[in-house]
PDB file of C-alpha atoms in Angstrom:
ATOM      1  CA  UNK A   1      23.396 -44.854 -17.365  1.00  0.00           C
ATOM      2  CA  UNK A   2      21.724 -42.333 -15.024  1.00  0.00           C
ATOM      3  CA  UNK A   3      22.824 -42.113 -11.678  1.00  0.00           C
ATOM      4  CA  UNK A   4      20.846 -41.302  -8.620  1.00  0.00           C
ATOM      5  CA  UNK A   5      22.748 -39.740  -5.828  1.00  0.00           C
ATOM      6  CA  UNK A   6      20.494 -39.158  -2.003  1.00  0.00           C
ATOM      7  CA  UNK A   7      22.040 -36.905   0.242  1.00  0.00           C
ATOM      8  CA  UNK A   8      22.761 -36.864   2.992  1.00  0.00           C
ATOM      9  CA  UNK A   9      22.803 -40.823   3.272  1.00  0.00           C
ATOM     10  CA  UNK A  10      22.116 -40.860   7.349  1.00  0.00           C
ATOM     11  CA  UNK A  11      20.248 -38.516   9.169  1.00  0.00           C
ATOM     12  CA  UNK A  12      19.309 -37.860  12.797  1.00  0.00           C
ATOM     13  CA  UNK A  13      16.571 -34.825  13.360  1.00  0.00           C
ATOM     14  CA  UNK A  14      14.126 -34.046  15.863  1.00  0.00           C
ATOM     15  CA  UNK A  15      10.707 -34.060  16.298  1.00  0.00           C
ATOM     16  CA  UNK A  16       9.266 -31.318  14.873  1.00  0.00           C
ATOM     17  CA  UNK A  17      12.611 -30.929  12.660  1.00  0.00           C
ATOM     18  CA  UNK A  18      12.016 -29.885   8.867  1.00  0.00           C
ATOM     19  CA  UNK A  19      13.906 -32.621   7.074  1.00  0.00           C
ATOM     20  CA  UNK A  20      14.970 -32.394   3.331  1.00  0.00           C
ATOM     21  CA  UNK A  21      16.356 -34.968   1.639  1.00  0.00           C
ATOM     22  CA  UNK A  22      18.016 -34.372  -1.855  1.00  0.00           C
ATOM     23  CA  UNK A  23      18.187 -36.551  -4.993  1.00  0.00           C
ATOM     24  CA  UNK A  24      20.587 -35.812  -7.465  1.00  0.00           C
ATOM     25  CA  UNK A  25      20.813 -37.090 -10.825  1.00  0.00           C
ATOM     26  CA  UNK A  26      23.817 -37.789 -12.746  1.00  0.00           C
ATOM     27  CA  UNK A  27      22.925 -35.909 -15.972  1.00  0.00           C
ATOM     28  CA  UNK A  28      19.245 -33.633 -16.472  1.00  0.00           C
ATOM     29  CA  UNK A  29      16.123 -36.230 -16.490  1.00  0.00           C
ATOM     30  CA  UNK A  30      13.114 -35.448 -18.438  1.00  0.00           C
ATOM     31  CA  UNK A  31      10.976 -38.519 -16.727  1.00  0.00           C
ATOM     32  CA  UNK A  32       9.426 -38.178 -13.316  1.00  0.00           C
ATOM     33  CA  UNK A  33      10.691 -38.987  -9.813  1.00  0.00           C
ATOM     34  CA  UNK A  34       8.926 -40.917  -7.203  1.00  0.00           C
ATOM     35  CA  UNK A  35       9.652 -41.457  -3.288  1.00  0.00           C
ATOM     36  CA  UNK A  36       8.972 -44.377  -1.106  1.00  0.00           C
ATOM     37  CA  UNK A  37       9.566 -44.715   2.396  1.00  0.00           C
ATOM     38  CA  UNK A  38      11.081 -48.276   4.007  1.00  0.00           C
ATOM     39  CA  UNK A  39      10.353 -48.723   7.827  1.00  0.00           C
ATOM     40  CA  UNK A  40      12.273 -50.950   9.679  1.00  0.00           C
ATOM     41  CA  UNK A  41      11.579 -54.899   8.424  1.00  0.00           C
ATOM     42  CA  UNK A  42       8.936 -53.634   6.503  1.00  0.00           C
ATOM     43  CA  UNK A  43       8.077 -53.226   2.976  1.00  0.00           C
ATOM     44  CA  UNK A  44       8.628 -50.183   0.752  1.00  0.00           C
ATOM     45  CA  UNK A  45       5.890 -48.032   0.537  1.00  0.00           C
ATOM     46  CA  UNK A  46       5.051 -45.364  -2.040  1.00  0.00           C
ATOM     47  CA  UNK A  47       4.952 -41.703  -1.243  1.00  0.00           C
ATOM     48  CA  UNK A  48       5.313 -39.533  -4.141  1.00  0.00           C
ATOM     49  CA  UNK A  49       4.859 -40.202  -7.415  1.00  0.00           C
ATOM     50  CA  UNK A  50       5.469 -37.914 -10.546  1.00  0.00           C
ATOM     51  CA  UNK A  51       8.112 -35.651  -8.593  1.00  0.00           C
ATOM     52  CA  UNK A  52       5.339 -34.122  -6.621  1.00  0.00           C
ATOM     53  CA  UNK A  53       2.201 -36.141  -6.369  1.00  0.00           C
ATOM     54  CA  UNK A  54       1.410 -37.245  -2.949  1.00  0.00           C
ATOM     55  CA  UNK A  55       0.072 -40.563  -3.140  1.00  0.00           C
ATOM     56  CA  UNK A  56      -3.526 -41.068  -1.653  1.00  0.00           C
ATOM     57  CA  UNK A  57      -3.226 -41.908   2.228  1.00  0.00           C
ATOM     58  CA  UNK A  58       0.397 -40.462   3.094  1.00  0.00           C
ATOM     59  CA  UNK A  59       0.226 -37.513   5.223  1.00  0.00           C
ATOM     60  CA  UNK A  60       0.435 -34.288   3.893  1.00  0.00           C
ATOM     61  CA  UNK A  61       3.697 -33.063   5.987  1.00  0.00           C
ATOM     62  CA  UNK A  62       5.514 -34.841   3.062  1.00  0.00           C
ATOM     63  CA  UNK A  63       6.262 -33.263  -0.313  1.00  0.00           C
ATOM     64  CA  UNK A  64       8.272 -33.793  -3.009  1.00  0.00           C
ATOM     65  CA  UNK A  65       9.639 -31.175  -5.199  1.00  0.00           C
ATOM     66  CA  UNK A  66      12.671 -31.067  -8.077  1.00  0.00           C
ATOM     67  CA  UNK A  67      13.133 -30.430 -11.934  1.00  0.00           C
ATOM     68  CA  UNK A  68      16.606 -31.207 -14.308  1.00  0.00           C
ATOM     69  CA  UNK A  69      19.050 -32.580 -12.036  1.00  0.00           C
ATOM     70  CA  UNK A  70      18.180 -31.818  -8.450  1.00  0.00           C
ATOM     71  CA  UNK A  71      14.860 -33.169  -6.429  1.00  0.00           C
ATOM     72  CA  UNK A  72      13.557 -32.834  -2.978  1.00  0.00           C
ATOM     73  CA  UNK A  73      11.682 -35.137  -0.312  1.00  0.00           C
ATOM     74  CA  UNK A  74      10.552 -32.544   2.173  1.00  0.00           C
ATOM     75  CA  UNK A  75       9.031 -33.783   5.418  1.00  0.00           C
ATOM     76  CA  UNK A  76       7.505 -30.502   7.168  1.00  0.00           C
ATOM     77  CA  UNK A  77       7.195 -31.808  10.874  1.00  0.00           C
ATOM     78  CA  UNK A  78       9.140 -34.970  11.600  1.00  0.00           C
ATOM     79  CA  UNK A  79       6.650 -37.504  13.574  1.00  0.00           C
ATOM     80  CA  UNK A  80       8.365 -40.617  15.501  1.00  0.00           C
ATOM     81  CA  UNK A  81       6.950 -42.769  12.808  1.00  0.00           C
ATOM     82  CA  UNK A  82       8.934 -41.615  10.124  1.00  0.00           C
ATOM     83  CA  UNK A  83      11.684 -43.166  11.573  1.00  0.00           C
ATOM     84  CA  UNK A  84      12.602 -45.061   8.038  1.00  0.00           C
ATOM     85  CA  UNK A  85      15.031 -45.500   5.219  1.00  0.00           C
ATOM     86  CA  UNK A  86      14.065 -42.939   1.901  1.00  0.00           C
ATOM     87  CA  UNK A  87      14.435 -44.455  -1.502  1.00  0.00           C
ATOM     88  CA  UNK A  88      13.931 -42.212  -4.636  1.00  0.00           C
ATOM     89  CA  UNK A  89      13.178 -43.571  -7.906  1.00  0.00           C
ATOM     90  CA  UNK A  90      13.607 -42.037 -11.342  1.00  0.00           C
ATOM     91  CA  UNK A  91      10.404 -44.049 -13.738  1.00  0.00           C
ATOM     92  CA  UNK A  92      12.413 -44.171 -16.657  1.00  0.00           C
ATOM     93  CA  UNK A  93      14.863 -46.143 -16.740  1.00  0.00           C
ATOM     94  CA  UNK A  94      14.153 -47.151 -13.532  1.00  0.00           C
ATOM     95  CA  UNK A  95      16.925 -46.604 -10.890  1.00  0.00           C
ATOM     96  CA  UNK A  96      16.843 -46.184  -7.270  1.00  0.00           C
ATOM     97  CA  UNK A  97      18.788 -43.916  -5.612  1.00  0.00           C
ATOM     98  CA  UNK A  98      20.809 -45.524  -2.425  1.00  0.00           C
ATOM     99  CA  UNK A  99      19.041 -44.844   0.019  1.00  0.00           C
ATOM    100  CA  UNK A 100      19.035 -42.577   2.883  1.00  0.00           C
ATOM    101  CA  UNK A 101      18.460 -43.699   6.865  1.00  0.00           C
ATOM    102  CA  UNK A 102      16.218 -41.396   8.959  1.00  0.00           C
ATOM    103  CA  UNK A 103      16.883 -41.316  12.395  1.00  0.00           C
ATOM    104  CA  UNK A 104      15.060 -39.645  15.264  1.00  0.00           C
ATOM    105  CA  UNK A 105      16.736 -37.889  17.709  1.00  0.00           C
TER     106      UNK A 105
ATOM    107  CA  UNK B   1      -7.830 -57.194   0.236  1.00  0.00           C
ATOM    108  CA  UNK B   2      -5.954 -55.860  -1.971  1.00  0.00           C
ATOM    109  CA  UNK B   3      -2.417 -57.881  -1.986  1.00  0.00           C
ATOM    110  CA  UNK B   4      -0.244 -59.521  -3.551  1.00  0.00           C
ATOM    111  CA  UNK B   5       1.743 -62.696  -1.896  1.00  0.00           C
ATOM    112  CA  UNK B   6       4.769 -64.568  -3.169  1.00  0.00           C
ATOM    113  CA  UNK B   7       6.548 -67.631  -3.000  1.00  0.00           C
ATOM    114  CA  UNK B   8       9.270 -70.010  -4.589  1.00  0.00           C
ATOM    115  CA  UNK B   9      12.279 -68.952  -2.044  1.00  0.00           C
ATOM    116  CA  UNK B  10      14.536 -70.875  -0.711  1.00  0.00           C
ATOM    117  CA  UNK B  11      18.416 -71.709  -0.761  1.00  0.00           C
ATOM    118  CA  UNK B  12      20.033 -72.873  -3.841  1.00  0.00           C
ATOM    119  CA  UNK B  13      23.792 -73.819  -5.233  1.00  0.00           C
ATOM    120  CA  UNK B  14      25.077 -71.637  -7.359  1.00  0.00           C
ATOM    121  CA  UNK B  15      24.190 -72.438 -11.268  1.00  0.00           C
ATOM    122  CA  UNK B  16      21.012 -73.906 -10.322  1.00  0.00           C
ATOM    123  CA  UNK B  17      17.484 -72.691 -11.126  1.00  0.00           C
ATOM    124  CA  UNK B  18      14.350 -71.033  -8.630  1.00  0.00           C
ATOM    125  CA  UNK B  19      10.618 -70.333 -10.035  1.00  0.00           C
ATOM    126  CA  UNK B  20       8.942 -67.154  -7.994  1.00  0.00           C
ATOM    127  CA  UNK B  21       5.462 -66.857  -7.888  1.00  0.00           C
ATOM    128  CA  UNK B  22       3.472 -63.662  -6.583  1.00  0.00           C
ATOM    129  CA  UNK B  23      -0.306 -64.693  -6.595  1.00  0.00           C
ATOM    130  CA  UNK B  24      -2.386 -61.373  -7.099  1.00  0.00           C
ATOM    131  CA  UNK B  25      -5.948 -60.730  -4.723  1.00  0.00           C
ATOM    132  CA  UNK B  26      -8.287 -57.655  -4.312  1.00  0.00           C
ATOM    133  CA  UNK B  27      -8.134 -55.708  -7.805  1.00  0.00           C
ATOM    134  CA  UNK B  28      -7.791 -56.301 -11.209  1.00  0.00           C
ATOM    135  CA  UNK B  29      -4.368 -58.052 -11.739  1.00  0.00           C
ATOM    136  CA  UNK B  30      -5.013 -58.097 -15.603  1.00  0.00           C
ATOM    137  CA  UNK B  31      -4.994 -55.022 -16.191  1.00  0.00           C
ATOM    138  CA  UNK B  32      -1.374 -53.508 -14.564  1.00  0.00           C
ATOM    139  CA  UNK B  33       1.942 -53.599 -15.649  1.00  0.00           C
ATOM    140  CA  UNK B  34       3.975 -55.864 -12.909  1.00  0.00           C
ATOM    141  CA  UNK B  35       7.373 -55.639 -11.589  1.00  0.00           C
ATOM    142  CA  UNK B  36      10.096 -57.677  -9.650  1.00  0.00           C
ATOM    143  CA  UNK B  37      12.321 -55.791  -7.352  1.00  0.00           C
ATOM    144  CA  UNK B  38      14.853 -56.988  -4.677  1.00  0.00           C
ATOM    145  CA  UNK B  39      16.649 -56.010  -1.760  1.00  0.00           C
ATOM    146  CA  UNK B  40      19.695 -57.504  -0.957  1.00  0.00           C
ATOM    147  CA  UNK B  41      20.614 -58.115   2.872  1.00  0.00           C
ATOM    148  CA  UNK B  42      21.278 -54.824   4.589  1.00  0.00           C
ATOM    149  CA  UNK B  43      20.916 -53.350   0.979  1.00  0.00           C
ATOM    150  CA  UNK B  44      18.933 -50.844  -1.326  1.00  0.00           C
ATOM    151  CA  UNK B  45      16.083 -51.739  -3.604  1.00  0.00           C
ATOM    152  CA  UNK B  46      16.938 -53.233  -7.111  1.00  0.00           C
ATOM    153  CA  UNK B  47      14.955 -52.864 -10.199  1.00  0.00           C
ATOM    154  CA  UNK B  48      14.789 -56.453 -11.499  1.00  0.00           C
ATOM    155  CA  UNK B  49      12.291 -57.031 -14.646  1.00  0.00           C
ATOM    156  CA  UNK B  50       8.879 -55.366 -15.721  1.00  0.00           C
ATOM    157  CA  UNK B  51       5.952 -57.014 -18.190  1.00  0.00           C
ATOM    158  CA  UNK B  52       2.981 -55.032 -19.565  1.00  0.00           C
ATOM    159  CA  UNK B  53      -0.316 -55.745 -18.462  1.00  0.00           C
ATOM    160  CA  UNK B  54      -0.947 -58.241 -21.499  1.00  0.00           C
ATOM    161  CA  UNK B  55       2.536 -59.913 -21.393  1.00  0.00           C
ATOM    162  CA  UNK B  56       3.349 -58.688 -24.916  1.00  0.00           C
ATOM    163  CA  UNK B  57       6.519 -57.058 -23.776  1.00  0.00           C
ATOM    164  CA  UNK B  58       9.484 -57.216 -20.803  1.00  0.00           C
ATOM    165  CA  UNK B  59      12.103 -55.704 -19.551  1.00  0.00           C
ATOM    166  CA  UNK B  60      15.097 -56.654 -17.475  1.00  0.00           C
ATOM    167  CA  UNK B  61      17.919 -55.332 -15.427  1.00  0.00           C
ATOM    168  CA  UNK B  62      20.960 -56.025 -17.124  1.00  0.00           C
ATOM    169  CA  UNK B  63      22.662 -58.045 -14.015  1.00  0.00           C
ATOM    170  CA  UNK B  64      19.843 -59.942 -14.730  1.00  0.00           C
ATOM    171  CA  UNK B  65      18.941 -60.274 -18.228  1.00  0.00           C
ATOM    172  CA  UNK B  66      19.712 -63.541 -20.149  1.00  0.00           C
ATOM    173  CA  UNK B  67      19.651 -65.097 -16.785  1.00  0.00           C
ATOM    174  CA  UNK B  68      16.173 -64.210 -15.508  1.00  0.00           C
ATOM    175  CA  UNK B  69      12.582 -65.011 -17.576  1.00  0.00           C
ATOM    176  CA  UNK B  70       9.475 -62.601 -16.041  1.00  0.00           C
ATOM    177  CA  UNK B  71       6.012 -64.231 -17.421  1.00  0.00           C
ATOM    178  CA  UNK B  72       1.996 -63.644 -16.139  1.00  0.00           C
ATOM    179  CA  UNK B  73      -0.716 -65.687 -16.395  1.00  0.00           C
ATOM    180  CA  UNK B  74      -3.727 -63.395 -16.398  1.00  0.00           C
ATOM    181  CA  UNK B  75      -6.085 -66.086 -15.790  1.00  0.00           C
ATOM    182  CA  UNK B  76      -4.570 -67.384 -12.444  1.00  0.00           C
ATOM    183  CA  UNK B  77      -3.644 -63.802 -11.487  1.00  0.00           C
ATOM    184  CA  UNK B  78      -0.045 -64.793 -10.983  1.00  0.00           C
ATOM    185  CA  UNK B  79       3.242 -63.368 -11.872  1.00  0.00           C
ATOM    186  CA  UNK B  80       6.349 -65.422 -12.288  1.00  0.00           C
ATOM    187  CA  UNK B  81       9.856 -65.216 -12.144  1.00  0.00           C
ATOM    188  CA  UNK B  82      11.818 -68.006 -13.562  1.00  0.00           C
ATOM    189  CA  UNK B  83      15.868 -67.624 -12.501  1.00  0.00           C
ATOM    190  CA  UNK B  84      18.230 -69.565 -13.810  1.00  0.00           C
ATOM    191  CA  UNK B  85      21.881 -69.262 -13.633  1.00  0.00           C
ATOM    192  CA  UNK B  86      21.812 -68.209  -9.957  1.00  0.00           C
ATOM    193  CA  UNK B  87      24.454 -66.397  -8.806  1.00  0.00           C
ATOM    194  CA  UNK B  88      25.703 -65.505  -5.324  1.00  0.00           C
ATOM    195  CA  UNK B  89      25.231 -61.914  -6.177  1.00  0.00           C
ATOM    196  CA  UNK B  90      21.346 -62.867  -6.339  1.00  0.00           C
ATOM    197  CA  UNK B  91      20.606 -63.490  -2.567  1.00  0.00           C
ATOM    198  CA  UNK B  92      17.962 -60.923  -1.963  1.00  0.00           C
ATOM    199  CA  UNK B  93      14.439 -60.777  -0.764  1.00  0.00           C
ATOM    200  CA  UNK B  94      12.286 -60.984  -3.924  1.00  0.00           C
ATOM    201  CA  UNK B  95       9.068 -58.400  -3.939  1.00  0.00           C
ATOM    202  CA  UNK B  96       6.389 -58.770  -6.316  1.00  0.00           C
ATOM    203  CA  UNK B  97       5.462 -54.985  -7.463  1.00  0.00           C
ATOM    204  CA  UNK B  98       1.757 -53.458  -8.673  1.00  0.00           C
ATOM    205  CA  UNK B  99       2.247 -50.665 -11.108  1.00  0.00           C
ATOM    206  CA  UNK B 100      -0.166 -47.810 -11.261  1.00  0.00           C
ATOM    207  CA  UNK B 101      -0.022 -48.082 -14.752  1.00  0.00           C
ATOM    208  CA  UNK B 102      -3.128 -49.972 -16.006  1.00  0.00           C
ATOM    209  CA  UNK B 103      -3.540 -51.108 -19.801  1.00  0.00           C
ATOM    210  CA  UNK B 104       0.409 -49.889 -20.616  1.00  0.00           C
ATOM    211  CA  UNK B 105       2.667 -51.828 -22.704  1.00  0.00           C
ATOM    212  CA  UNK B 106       6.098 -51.252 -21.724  1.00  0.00           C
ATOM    213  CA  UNK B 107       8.394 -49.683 -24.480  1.00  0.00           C
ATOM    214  CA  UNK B 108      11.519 -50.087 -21.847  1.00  0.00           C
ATOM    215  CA  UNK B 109      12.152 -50.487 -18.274  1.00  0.00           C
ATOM    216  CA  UNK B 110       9.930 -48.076 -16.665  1.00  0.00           C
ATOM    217  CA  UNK B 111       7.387 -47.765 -14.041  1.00  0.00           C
ATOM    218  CA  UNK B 112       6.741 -47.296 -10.562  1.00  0.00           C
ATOM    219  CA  UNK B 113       5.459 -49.362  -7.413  1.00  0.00           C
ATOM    220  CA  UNK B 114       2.106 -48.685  -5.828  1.00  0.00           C
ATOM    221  CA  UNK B 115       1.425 -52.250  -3.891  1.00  0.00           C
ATOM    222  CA  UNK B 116       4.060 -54.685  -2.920  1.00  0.00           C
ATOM    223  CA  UNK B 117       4.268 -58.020  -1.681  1.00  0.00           C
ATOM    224  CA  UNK B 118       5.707 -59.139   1.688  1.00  0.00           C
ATOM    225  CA  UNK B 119       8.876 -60.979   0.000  1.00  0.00           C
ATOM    226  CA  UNK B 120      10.463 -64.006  -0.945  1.00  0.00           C
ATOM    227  CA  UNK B 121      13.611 -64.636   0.377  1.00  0.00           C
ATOM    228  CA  UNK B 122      16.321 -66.464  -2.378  1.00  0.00           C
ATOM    229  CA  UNK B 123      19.962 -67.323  -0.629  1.00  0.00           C
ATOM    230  CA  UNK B 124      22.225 -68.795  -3.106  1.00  0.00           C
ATOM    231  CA  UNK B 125      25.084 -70.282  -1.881  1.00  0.00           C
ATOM    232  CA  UNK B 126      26.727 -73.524  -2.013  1.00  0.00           C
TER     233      UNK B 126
END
């Protein structure tokens, strides 16, 4: 089975920061990637779809970037509101990485 | 409005059996490939089970599979999840998931989530 690894798994940054967060797969993946974005109690939302796809709506400080083993979630100016946990997703088979917690500084 | 809403939580022993429901509103339910996902307490996200748009094929995790039954009923815009078997392990908040993929039949457990549903919570424990 594939493995998705996020790192780092917490992270504090500051408004304004560039923030990268990394997805790393356990073997090369051929299929696409997709990010969502968890705020607090709320319900996952979808960012990214098909590794670098913003999805209609989400701002465009986020990108999402990545081939073989290694992908990116790249959020160019951090805003207070993306205070939020970051999920990747690999579309097939589906597995979610573990997460990683955004906090703002 | 597009949403989708579900229902069918609760607590439950261990061994027993819970029916989810996640009534679709707002587009055209018929036509996309649905998903369960949950989310343990304090947890990440977990894939759970997938049908194609016309219910001719599913998929399922494997913690789940033999255990868990996903169905659809087109005509009442619902999705279902029938658990049996329940397990500890399966306390999570259930989310009914819209995939972007419209008039796909599933070959395997694929997809991703556009839309998702508020929740139902499941506790099992005895």
């Amino acid at each position: 089975d594939i493995q998705l690894t996020q790192s780092p798994s917490f992270l504090s940054a500051s408004i304004g920061d560039r923030v990268i967060i990394t997805c790393r797969a356990s073997q090369g993946i051929s299929s696409y990637l997709a990010w969502y974005q968890q705020k607090p109690g709320k319900v996952p939302k979808l960012l990214i779809y098909a590794t670098s796809t913003l999805q209609s709506g989400v701002p465009s400080r986020f990108s999402g970037s990545g081939s073989g083993t290694e992908f990116t979630l790249t959020i160019s100016s951090l805003q207070p509101e993306d205070l939020a946990t970051y999920y990747c997703q690999l579309l097939n088979p589906i597995t979610f990485g573990q997460g990683t917690r955004l906090e703002i500084k | 409005q597009v949403q989708l809403v579900e229902s069918g939580g609760g607590v439950v022993q261990p061994g027993r059996s819970l029916r989810l429901s996640c009534v679709a509103s707002g587009f055209t339910f018929s036509n996309h490939v649905m998903h369960w996902v949950r989310q343990a307490p304090g947890k990440g996200l977990e894939w759970v089970a997938v049908m194609s748009y016309d219910g001719s094929n599913r998929y399922y995790a494997d913690s789940v599979k033999g255990r868990f039954t996903i169905s659809r009923d087109n005509a009442r815009n619902t999705l279902y999840l029938q658990m049996n078997s329940l397990r500890p392990e399966d306390t999570a908040l259930y989310y009914c998931a819209r995939d972007p993929a419209v008039f796909v039949v599933v070959v395997a457990a694929m997809g991703a989530f556009d839309l998702w549903g508020q929740g139902t919570m499941v506790t099992v424990s005895s």
